[in-house]
Coordinates of C-alpha atoms and ligand atoms in Angstrom, one line a residue:
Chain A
X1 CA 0.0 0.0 0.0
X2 CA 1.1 3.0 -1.0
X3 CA 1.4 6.6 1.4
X4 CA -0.5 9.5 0.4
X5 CA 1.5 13.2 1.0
X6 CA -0.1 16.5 0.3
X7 CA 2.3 19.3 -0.3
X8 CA 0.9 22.9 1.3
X9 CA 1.3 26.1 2.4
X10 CA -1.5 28.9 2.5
X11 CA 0.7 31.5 1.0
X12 CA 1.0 31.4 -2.5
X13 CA 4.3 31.0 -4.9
X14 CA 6.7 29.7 -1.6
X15 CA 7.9 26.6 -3.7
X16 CA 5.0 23.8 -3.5
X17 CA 5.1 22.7 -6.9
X18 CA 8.7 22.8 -7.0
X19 CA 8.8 20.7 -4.1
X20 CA 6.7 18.3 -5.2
X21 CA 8.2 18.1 -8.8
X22 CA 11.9 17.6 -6.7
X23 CA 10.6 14.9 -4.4
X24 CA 8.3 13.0 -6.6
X25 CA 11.4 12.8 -9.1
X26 CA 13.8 12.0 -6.6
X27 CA 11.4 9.3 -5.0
X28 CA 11.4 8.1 -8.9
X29 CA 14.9 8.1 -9.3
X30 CA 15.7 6.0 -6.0
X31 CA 13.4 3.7 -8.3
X32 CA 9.8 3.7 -6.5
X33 CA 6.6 3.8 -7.9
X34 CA 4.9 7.5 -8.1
X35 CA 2.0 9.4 -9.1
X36 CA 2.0 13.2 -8.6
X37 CA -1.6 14.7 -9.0
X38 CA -1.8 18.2 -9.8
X39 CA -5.2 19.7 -7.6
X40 CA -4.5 23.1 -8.6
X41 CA -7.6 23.1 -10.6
X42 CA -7.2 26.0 -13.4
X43 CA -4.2 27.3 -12.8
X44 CA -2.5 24.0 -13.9
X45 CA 1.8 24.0 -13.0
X46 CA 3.2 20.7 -12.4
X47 CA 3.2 19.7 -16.0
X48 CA 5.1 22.3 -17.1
X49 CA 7.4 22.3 -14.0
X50 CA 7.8 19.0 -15.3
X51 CA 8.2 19.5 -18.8
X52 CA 5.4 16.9 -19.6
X53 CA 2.7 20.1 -20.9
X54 CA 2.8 18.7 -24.6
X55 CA 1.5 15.1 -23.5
X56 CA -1.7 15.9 -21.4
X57 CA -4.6 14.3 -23.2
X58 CA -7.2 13.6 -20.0
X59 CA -6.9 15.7 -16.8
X60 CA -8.0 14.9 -13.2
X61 CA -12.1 16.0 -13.4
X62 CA -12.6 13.6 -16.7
X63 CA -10.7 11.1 -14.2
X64 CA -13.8 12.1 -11.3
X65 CA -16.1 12.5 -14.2
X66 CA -15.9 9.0 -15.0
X67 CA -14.7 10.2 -18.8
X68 CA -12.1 8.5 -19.3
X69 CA -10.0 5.6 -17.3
X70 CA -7.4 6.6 -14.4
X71 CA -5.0 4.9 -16.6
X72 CA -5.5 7.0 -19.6
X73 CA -5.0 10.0 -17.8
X74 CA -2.1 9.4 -16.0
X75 CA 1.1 10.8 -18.1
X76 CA 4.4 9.0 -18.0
X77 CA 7.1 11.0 -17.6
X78 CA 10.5 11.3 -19.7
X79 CA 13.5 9.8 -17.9
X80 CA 11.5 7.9 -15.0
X81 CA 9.5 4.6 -15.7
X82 CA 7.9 5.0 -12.2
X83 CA 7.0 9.0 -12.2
X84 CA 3.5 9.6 -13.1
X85 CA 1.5 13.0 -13.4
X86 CA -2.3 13.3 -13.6
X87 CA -2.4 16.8 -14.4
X88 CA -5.2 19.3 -13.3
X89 CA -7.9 20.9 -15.4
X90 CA -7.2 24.4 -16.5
X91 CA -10.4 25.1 -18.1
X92 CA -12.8 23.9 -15.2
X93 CA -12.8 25.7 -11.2
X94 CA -11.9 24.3 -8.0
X95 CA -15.9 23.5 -7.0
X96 CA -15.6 20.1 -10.5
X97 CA -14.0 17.9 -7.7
X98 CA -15.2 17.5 -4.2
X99 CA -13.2 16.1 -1.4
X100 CA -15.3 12.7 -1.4
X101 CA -14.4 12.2 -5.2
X102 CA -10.4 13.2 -4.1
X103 CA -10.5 9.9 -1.3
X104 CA -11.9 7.7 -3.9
X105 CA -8.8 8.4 -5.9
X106 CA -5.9 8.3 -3.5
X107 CA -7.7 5.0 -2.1
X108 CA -7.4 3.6 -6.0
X109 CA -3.7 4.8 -6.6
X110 CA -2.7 3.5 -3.3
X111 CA -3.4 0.3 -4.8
X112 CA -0.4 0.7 -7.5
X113 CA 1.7 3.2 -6.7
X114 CA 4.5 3.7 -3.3
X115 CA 3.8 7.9 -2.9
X116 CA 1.2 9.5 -3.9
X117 CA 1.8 13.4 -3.7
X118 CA -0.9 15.7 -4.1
X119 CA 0.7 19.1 -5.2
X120 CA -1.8 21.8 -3.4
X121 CA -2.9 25.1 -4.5
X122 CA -2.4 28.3 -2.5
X123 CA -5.5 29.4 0.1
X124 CA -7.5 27.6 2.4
X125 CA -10.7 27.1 0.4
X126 CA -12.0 24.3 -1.6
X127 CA -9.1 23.6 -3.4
X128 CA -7.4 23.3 -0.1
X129 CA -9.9 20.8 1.2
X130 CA -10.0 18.5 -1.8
X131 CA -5.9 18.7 -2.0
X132 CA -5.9 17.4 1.9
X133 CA -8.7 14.6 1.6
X134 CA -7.1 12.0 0.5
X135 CA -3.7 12.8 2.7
X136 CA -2.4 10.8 5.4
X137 CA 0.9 12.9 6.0
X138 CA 1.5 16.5 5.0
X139 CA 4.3 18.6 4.4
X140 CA 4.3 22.5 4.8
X141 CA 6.3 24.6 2.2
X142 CA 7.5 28.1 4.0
X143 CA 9.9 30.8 3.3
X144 CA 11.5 33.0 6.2
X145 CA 9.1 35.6 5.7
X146 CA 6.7 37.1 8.2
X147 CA 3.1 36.4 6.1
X148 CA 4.7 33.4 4.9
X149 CA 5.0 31.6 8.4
X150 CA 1.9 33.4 9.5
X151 CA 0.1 31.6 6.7
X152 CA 1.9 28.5 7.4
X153 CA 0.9 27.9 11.3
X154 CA -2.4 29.0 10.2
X155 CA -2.2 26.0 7.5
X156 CA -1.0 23.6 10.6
X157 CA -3.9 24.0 12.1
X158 CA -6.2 23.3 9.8
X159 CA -4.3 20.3 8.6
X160 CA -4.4 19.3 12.9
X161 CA -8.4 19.9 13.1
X162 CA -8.2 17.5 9.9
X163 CA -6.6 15.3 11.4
X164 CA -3.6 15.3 9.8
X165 CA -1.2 15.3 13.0
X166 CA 2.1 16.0 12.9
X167 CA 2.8 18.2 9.7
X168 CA 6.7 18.5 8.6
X169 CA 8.1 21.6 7.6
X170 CA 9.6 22.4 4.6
X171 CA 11.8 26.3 4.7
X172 CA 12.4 27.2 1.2
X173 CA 14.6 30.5 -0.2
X174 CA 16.5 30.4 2.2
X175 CA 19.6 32.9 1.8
X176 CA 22.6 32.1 4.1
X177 CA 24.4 36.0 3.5
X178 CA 21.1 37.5 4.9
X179 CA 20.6 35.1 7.6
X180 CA 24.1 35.4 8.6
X181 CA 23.7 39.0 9.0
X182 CA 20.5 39.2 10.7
X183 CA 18.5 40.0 7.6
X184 CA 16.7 36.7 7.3
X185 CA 14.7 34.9 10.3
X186 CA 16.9 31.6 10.9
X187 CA 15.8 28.0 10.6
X188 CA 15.8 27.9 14.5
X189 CA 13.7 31.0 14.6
X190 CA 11.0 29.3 12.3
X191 CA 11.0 25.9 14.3
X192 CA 10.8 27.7 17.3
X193 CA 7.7 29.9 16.1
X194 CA 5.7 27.1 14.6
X195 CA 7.0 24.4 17.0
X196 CA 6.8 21.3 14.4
X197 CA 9.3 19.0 12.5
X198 CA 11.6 20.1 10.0
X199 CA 11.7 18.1 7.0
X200 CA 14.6 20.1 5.2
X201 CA 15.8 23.2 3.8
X202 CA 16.3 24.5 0.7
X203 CA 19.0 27.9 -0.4
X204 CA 17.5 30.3 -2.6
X205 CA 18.8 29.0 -6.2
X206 CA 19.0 30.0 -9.7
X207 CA 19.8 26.7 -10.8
X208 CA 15.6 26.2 -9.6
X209 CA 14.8 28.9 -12.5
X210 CA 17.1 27.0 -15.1
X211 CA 15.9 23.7 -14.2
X212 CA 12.2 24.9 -14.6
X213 CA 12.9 26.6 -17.4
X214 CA 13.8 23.6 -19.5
X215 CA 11.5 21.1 -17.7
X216 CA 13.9 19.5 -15.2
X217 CA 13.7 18.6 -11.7
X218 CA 17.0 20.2 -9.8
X219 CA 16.9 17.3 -7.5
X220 CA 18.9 15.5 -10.3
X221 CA 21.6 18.0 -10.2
X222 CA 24.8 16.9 -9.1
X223 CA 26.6 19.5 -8.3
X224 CA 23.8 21.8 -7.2
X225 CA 22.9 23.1 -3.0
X226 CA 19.3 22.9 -3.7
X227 CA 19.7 19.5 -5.7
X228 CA 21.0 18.2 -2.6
X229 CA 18.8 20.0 -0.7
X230 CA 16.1 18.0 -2.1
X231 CA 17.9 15.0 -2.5
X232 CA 18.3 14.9 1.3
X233 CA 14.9 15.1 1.7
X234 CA 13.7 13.0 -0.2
X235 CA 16.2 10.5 1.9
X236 CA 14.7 11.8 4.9
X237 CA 11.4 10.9 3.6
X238 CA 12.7 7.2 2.4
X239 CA 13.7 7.1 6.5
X240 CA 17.3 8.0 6.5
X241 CA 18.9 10.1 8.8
X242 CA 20.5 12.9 7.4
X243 CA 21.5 15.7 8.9
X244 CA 20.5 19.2 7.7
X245 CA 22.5 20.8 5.2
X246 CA 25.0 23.2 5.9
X247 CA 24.4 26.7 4.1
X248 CA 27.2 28.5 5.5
X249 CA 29.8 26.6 3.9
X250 CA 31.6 28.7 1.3
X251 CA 29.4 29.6 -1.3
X252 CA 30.2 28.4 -5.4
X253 CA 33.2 30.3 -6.3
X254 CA 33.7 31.9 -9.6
X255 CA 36.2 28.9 -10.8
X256 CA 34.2 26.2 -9.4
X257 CA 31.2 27.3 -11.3
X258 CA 33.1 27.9 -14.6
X259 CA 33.6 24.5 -14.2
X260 CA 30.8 23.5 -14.1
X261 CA 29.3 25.3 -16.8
X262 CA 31.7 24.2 -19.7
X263 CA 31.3 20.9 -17.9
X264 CA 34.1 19.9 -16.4
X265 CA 32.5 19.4 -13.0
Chain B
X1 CA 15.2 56.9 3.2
X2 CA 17.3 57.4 -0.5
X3 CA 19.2 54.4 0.5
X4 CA 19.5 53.6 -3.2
X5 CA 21.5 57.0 -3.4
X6 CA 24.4 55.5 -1.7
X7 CA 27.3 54.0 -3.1
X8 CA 28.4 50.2 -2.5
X9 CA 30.8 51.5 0.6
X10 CA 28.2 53.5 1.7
X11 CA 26.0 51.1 2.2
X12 CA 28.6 49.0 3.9
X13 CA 29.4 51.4 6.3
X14 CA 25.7 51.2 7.3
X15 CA 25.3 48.0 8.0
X16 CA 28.7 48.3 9.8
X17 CA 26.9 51.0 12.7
X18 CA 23.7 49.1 12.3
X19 CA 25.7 46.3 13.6
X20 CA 27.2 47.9 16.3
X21 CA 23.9 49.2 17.8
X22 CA 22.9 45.0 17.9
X23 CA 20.4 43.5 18.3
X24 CA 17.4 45.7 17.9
X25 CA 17.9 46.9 14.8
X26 CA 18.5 43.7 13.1
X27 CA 15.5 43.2 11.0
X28 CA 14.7 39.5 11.6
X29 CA 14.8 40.2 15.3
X30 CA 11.7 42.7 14.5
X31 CA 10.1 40.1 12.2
X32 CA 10.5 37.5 15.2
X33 CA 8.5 39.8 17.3
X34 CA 6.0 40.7 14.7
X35 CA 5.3 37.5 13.9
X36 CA 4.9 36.4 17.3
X37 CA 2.8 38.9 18.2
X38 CA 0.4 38.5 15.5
X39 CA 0.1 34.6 15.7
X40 CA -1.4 35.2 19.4
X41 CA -4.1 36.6 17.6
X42 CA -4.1 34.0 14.7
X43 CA -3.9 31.4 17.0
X44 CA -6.9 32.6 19.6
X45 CA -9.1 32.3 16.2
X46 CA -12.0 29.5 16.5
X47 CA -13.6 28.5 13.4
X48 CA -17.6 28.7 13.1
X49 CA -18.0 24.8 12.8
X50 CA -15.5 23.5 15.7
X51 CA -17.5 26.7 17.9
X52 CA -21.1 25.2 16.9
X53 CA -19.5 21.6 17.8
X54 CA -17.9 23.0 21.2
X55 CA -21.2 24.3 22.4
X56 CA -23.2 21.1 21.5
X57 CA -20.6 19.6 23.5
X58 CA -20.9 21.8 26.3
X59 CA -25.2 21.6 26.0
X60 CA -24.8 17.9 26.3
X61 CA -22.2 17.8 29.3
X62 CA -24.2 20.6 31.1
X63 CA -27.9 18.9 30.8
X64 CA -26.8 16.2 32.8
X65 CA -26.6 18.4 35.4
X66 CA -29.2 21.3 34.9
X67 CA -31.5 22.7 32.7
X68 CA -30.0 25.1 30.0
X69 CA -31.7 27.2 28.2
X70 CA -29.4 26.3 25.1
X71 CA -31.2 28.8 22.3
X72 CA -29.3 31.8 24.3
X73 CA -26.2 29.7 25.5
X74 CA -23.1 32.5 24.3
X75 CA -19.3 30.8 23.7
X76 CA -16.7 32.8 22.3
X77 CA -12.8 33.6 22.7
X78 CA -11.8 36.5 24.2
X79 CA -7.9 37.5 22.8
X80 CA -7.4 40.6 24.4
X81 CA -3.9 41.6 24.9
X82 CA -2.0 38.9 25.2
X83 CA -3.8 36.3 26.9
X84 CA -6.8 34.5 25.4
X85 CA -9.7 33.4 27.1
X86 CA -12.9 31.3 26.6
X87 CA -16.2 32.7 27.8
X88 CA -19.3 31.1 28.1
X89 CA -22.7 32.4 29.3
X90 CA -25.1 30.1 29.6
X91 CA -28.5 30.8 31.3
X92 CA -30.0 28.1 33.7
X93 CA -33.5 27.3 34.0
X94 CA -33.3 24.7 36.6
X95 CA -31.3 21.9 38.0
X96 CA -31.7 18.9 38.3
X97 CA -32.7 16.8 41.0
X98 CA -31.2 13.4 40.3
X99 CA -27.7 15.1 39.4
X100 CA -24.6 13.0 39.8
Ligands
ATP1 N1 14.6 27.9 -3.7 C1 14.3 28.7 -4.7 N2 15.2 29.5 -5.3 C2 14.8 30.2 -6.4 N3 13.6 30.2 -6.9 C3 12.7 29.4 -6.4 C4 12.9 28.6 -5.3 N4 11.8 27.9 -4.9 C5 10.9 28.3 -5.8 N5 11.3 29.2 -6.7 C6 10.6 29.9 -7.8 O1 9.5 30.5 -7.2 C7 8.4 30.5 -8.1 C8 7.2 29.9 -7.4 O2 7.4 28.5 -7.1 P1 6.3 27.4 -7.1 O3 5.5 27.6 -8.4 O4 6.9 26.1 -6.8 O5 5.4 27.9 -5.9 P2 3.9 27.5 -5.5 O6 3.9 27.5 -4.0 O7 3.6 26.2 -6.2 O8 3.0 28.6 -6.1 P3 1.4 28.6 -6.2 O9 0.9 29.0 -4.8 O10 1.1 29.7 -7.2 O11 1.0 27.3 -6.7 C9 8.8 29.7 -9.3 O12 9.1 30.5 -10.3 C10 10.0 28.9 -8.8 O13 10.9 28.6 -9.8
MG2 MG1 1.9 25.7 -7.4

């Protein structure tokens, strides 16, 4: 049986489908089984996060409309045999699926695949409800801003009177130079505000622009912070200990990265 | 404040005194507070649906004791400063004899 994990966050554009694109491919790589369902019904993202836009044929309210087979609208993606997207509608609103219809469906996919992870959309309305139906475990996207962490314990609790106990905590954006000199609230300052578990962090990153930009999931980035950012946490979420990563080690230098970039490492 | 009329060095220089004056004037320490602050407020916040379910709990807890005149039973939260409170008034019509 598969686990069911709804990525969320209240405040909208803090990284939620970014994170789920980066774990859902990182959970692929390590070579499980996953769907990612887009519920961010009209305002569709994942697939082009995940450069899979061109292939969408059925979306998730035919799936709930009984108009086509779950199978048929479930897109495969490029690279990973076991990454799966079953995209949202863009042309229909949030009211086409209700959260009955959204339990139904994680109950079916548990059936098949090892994660299920619902990619939420921003506010605490219907589209919120139907993203958290079907969840057993949730994870909290934040970034070390004041409305963002307001929005974010605000989110906890609903996800608590839910049901959904124990919420981890994702801190995006994070920028070590600022937080270093008092700029930026710290890791410890969030925890300690919002008093849950931290599930990882993740630098502020222009390689997360680039990657987007063509399609690609930075999780799969060697040489990359916020690749192994995400690659920790998805170890975190495959049970491993890892420890948190360290963003005050030297930052890229300028030789380093013209390495990389004519690809020398 | 024209900061943007200052010169790289300038601005270092700046953040060089607003260091030495500490702690106060870094900026996350006044989004800390903020943020604490306004999350008392947040968190004192009951939603219409778990209030209607507390005060059907409370009418059924309280009947076995006395007789409640439940259409004008008042529950709210009271967040004033920075404590939070929950007050109830609840009008009784009689008690019960066989209470216990
Ligand atoms: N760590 C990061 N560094 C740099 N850019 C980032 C980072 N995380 C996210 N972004 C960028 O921020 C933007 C918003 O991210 P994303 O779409 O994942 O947020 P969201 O929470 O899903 O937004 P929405 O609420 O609209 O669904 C994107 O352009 C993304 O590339
Ligand atoms: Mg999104």
């Amino acid at each position: 049986m598969g686990q069911v994990l709804v990525v969320t966050s209240g405040k909208g554009g803090v990284g939620k489908t970014t994170t789920t694109a980066n774990i859902g491919t990182g959970l692929a790589a390590a070579g499980h089984k996953v769907v990612l369902i887009d519920t961010d019904i009209g305002l569709r993202n994942l697939d082009v996060v995940l450069g899979l836009e061109n292939r969408i044929v059925f979306d998730i309210v035919d799936v709930v409309n009984g108009n086509c087979r779950l199978r048929q609208a479930l897109i495969r993606d490029k690279r990973f045999e076991g990454l799966h997207l079953l995209p949202a509608a863009q042309t229909k609103d949030k009211t086409a699926v209700n959260p009955e219809q959204m339990l139904k469906l994680s109950a079916e996919l548990k059936k098949e695949f090892d994660y299920i992870i619902i990619d939420c959309p921003a506010g605490i309305e219907q589209g919120f409800r139907n993203a958290i139906a079907g969840a057993e475990k949730a994870i909290v996207v934040t970034t070390p801003e004041v409305s963002a962490v307001r929005d974010a314990d605000r989110i906890i609790g609903l996800l608590e009177a839910a049901d959904l106990r124990e919420p981890k905590l994702i801190i995006n954006r994070i920028r070590p130079k600022m937080v270093r000199q008092g700029d930026m609230m710290s890791i410890d300052d969030i925890i300690d505000i919002l008093a849950v578990d931290l599930l990882g962090i993740i630098p502020e990153d222009d390689m997360i622009v680039v990657t987007t930009n063509r399609g690609e999931a930075v999780v799969l980035d060697q040489n990359t912070r916020s690749g192994q950012a995400y690659r920790n946490i998805v170890r975190r979420i495959l049970g491993e200990e890892v420890p948190i990563i360290n963003l005050d080690e030297e930052e890229e230098g300028f030789f380093k990265k013209l390495r990389r970039i004519i690809g020398l490492k | 404040m024209g900061l943007s009329k200052l010169g790289e060095g300038e601005t270092d220089l700046l953040d060089f005194i607003t260091k030495l004056f500490g702690k106060e004037y870094k900026s996350k320490n006044i989004a800390k507070e903020r943020l604490k602050l306004v999350l008392v407020h947040d968190r004192a916040s009951i939603s219409p649906q778990m209030l209607e379910s507390l005060k059907l709990d409370l009418i059924k807890v309280i009947s076995n004791y006395m007789v409640i005149d439940d259409e004008n039973l008042e529950v709210s939260l009271d967040s004033s400063g920075n404590t939070v409170a929950l007050v109830a008034n609840i009008p009784v019509k009689g008690m019960k004899r066989t209470a216990g």
